[in-house]
Short mmCIF file of C-alpha atoms in Angstrom, two decimals:
data_model
loop_
_atom_site.label_atom_id
_atom_site.label_comp_id
_atom_site.label_asym_id
_atom_site.label_seq_id
_atom_site.Cartn_x
_atom_site.Cartn_y
_atom_site.Cartn_z
CA UNK A 234 -1.24 29.90 -18.86
CA UNK A 235 -2.88 32.77 -20.75
CA UNK A 236 -4.65 32.03 -24.03
CA UNK A 237 -5.85 34.82 -26.29
CA UNK A 238 -9.59 34.82 -26.99
CA UNK A 239 -11.12 35.88 -30.28
CA UNK A 240 -14.79 36.42 -31.06
CA UNK A 241 -15.89 35.27 -34.50
CA UNK A 242 -18.86 36.57 -36.44
CA UNK A 243 -19.74 34.69 -39.58
CA UNK A 244 -16.39 32.96 -39.37
CA UNK A 245 -14.48 36.23 -39.23
CA UNK A 246 -12.78 37.70 -36.14
CA UNK A 247 -14.49 40.70 -34.55
CA UNK A 248 -12.29 43.74 -34.10
CA UNK A 249 -10.88 43.96 -30.56
CA UNK A 250 -10.16 47.10 -28.58
CA UNK A 251 -7.59 45.17 -26.56
CA UNK A 252 -6.42 41.55 -26.41
CA UNK A 253 -8.53 39.35 -24.12
CA UNK A 254 -6.69 36.58 -22.31
CA UNK A 255 -8.14 33.51 -20.57
CA UNK A 256 -6.15 31.49 -18.06
CA UNK A 257 -6.52 27.71 -18.42
CA UNK A 258 -5.49 26.36 -15.02
CA UNK A 259 -4.37 22.85 -14.19
CA UNK A 260 -6.96 20.80 -12.31
CA UNK A 261 -7.34 17.47 -10.52
CA UNK A 262 -10.48 15.37 -10.84
CA UNK A 263 -9.85 11.93 -9.32
CA UNK A 264 -7.44 9.74 -7.37
CA UNK A 265 -6.72 6.00 -7.56
CA UNK A 266 -6.91 4.28 -5.12
CA UNK A 267 -9.21 6.28 -2.84
CA UNK A 268 -7.77 4.83 0.37
CA UNK A 269 -4.45 3.48 1.52
CA UNK A 270 -2.19 2.76 4.46
CA UNK A 271 -1.34 5.48 6.94
CA UNK A 272 2.27 4.32 6.65
CA UNK A 273 2.31 5.83 3.15
CA UNK A 274 0.97 4.72 -0.20
CA UNK A 275 1.33 5.34 -3.93
CA UNK A 276 -1.56 7.18 -5.60
CA UNK A 277 -2.31 8.34 -9.13
CA UNK A 278 -4.03 11.70 -9.56
CA UNK A 279 -5.71 12.46 -12.87
CA UNK A 280 -6.82 15.78 -14.28
CA UNK A 281 -5.60 18.13 -16.96
CA UNK A 282 -3.38 21.08 -17.72
CA UNK A 283 -0.34 19.82 -15.82
CA UNK A 284 2.94 21.12 -17.19
CA UNK A 285 5.72 18.51 -17.50
CA UNK A 286 8.24 21.35 -17.23
CA UNK A 287 7.01 22.38 -13.77
CA UNK A 288 7.73 20.83 -10.40
CA UNK A 289 4.85 19.79 -8.14
CA UNK A 290 4.36 18.98 -4.47
CA UNK A 291 1.58 16.61 -3.40
CA UNK A 292 0.17 16.66 0.12
CA UNK A 293 -2.62 15.24 2.27
CA UNK A 294 -4.51 17.78 4.36
CA UNK A 295 -6.98 17.39 7.22
CA UNK A 296 -7.91 19.64 10.13
CA UNK A 297 -4.90 21.87 9.61
CA UNK A 298 -2.50 18.93 9.40
CA UNK A 299 -0.61 18.78 6.12
CA UNK A 300 1.86 16.09 5.13
CA UNK A 301 4.01 16.91 2.12
CA UNK A 302 4.66 14.00 -0.20
CA UNK A 303 6.94 13.04 -3.03
CA UNK A 304 5.95 13.40 -6.67
CA UNK A 305 7.51 10.47 -8.49
CA UNK A 306 6.24 11.04 -12.05
CA UNK A 307 3.76 13.10 -14.03
CA UNK A 308 2.64 14.18 -17.49
CA UNK A 309 -0.04 16.58 -18.77
CA UNK A 310 -2.92 14.55 -17.31
CA UNK A 311 -1.39 12.30 -14.65
CA UNK A 312 0.48 12.90 -11.42
CA UNK A 313 1.88 10.02 -9.37
CA UNK A 314 2.56 10.71 -5.69
CA UNK A 315 4.10 8.63 -2.95
CA UNK A 316 2.12 9.86 0.06
CA UNK A 317 4.23 10.21 3.16
CA UNK A 318 3.21 8.51 6.44
CA UNK A 319 0.20 10.30 7.92
CA UNK A 320 0.10 10.80 11.69
CA UNK A 321 -3.04 12.91 12.13
CA UNK A 322 -6.02 11.44 14.00
CA UNK A 323 -8.15 12.50 11.01
CA UNK A 324 -8.14 9.66 8.49
CA UNK A 325 -10.39 11.34 5.91
CA UNK A 326 -8.36 13.90 3.99
CA UNK A 327 -8.17 15.77 0.72
CA UNK A 328 -5.16 15.65 -1.56
CA UNK A 329 -3.74 18.98 -2.62
CA UNK A 330 -1.06 19.72 -5.19
CA UNK A 331 1.04 22.86 -5.47
CA UNK A 332 2.94 24.05 -8.52
CA UNK A 333 6.46 24.83 -7.31
CA UNK A 334 7.16 27.02 -10.33
CA UNK A 335 4.52 29.67 -9.67
CA UNK A 336 3.47 28.71 -6.13
CA UNK A 337 -0.17 28.24 -7.10
CA UNK A 338 -2.38 25.45 -5.85
CA UNK A 339 -3.70 23.15 -8.56
CA UNK A 340 -7.52 23.31 -8.66
CA UNK A 341 -9.40 20.35 -7.20
CA UNK A 342 -8.71 18.18 -4.18
CA UNK A 343 -9.87 14.55 -4.49
CA UNK A 344 -10.93 12.87 -1.23
CA UNK A 345 -8.62 10.20 0.20
CA UNK A 346 -8.83 8.07 3.36
CA UNK A 347 -5.95 6.65 5.35
CA UNK A 348 -6.61 3.25 6.94
CA UNK A 349 -4.90 1.33 9.70
CA UNK A 350 -2.25 -1.07 8.51
CA UNK A 351 0.01 -3.86 9.73
CA UNK A 352 3.69 -3.36 9.02
CA UNK A 353 5.16 -6.43 10.74
CA UNK A 354 4.57 -8.90 13.58
CA UNK A 355 6.81 -9.80 16.51
CA UNK A 356 6.86 -13.38 15.19
CA UNK A 357 5.59 -15.17 12.10
CA UNK A 358 4.56 -18.63 13.34
CA UNK A 359 2.90 -20.33 16.26
CA UNK A 360 1.09 -23.50 17.39
CA UNK A 361 -2.33 -24.44 16.00
CA UNK A 362 -3.59 -24.52 19.58
CA UNK A 363 -3.50 -20.72 19.51
CA UNK A 364 -2.71 -18.52 22.49
CA UNK A 365 0.40 -16.89 21.02
CA UNK A 366 0.68 -13.26 22.11
CA UNK A 367 1.60 -11.10 19.13
CA UNK A 368 2.98 -7.59 19.06
CA UNK A 369 1.35 -6.09 15.97
CA UNK A 370 3.42 -3.20 14.65
CA UNK A 371 1.64 -0.88 12.22
CA UNK A 372 0.28 2.60 11.61
CA UNK A 373 -2.92 4.52 12.20
CA UNK A 374 -4.24 2.51 15.15
CA UNK A 375 -6.79 4.30 17.34
CA UNK A 376 -7.78 3.81 20.97
CA UNK A 377 -11.44 4.27 19.98
CA UNK A 378 -11.50 1.30 17.57
CA UNK A 379 -11.90 -2.41 18.24
CA UNK A 380 -9.40 -4.67 16.48
CA UNK A 381 -9.09 -8.35 15.63
CA UNK A 382 -6.93 -10.44 13.31
CA UNK A 383 -8.38 -12.79 10.70
CA UNK A 384 -6.20 -15.76 9.69
CA UNK A 385 -7.07 -17.45 6.36
CA UNK A 386 -5.24 -20.15 4.39
CA UNK A 387 -5.28 -20.85 0.65
CA UNK A 388 -8.15 -23.34 1.05
CA UNK A 389 -10.45 -20.69 2.49
CA UNK A 390 -10.20 -21.88 6.09
CA UNK A 391 -10.31 -18.93 8.48
CA UNK A 392 -10.09 -18.18 12.19
CA UNK A 393 -10.47 -14.80 13.89
CA UNK A 394 -8.83 -13.64 17.09
CA UNK A 395 -10.90 -12.47 20.06
CA UNK A 396 -11.25 -8.64 19.93
CA UNK A 397 -11.50 -8.52 23.73
CA UNK A 398 -7.94 -9.89 23.91
CA UNK A 399 -6.56 -7.23 21.57
CA UNK A 400 -5.00 -4.27 23.37
CA UNK A 401 -4.24 -0.82 21.98
CA UNK A 402 -0.79 0.38 23.06
CA UNK A 403 -0.09 3.24 20.66
CA UNK A 404 -0.86 4.43 17.15
CA UNK A 405 1.83 2.03 15.97
CA UNK A 406 1.35 -0.97 18.28
CA UNK A 407 -1.35 -3.48 19.20
CA UNK A 408 -1.08 -6.75 21.12
CA UNK A 409 -3.30 -9.65 20.08
CA UNK A 410 -3.69 -13.36 20.88
CA UNK A 411 -3.81 -15.90 18.06
CA UNK A 412 -7.00 -18.00 17.84
CA UNK A 413 -7.10 -21.79 17.79
CA UNK A 414 -6.57 -23.20 14.29
CA UNK A 415 -8.91 -26.20 13.85
CA UNK A 416 -7.48 -27.14 10.45
CA UNK A 417 -4.31 -28.81 9.13
CA UNK A 418 -1.12 -26.83 9.69
CA UNK A 419 -0.84 -24.22 6.97
CA UNK A 420 0.47 -20.87 5.84
CA UNK A 421 -2.14 -18.20 6.52
CA UNK A 422 -2.53 -14.55 5.70
CA UNK A 423 -3.56 -12.10 8.40
CA UNK A 424 -6.08 -9.38 7.59
CA UNK A 425 -6.85 -6.59 10.04
CA UNK A 426 -10.48 -6.43 11.20
CA UNK A 427 -11.60 -3.01 12.46
CA UNK A 428 -14.89 -2.81 14.35
CA UNK A 429 -16.04 -6.04 12.73
CA UNK A 430 -15.17 -4.85 9.21
CA UNK A 431 -12.40 -6.54 7.25
CA UNK A 432 -9.83 -4.11 5.92
CA UNK A 433 -8.16 -5.81 2.93
CA UNK A 434 -6.71 -2.43 1.95
CA UNK A 435 -4.68 -2.53 5.16
CA UNK A 436 -2.47 -5.20 3.64
CA UNK A 437 -2.01 -8.85 4.51
CA UNK A 438 0.75 -10.36 6.63
CA UNK A 439 1.97 -14.00 6.38
CA UNK A 440 1.68 -16.35 9.35
CA UNK A 441 2.40 -20.07 9.73
CA UNK A 442 0.28 -22.32 11.96
CA UNK A 443 2.42 -25.31 12.92
CA UNK A 444 1.25 -28.58 14.40
CA UNK A 445 0.78 -28.68 18.15
CA UNK A 446 -0.01 -31.28 20.80
CA UNK A 447 -2.60 -30.34 23.42
CA UNK A 448 -2.45 -33.51 25.52
CA UNK A 449 -1.88 -37.26 25.68
CA UNK A 450 -4.27 -40.17 26.02
CA UNK A 451 -3.60 -42.34 29.09
CA UNK A 452 -1.52 -45.44 28.43
CA UNK A 453 -3.57 -48.67 28.26
#
């Protein structure tokens, strides 16, 4: 929006030959969080100069791939976007916002990374002896990454599946084999492990390890 500029000398305005206007443009400076699930996530963009009377479109862009997203709320300094599912192979993106009223792009484009995420499992419980084959449905999986599942209960007991038994099927499907659970039967949360790195931002999925019998002692 144009703002008239005046030059003051000794506190008094200097005579102008013609009005001078300066355009204060809206800008974006940061995003919270800086990474989220490829299946879509809610982010808050902060900046300044946003007009509550204007409509905005938020999008993630990478390597020519743009995914328009929904703006759920905003004020003069804050814009809240629900990012749509992102299907590009490029996980590192920049977030861009367009003003629908005048068609201009809002200055600034904070960096954002999409991470792999688990949406649901083919089943939610299995024996403590392990060996259950799971279909892991999610988003953002890549054939070039190595995946495992970490199972942890509320007491801090954990077991991790064998990455060599995890198979990539598609960007939305993995198959994995549950590890043996050498602890009392318990509810556990599953965290995705990518290339040996835990990805808490990918979300956690509940799993129940039930008791199992692996064999019998011979009768005396």
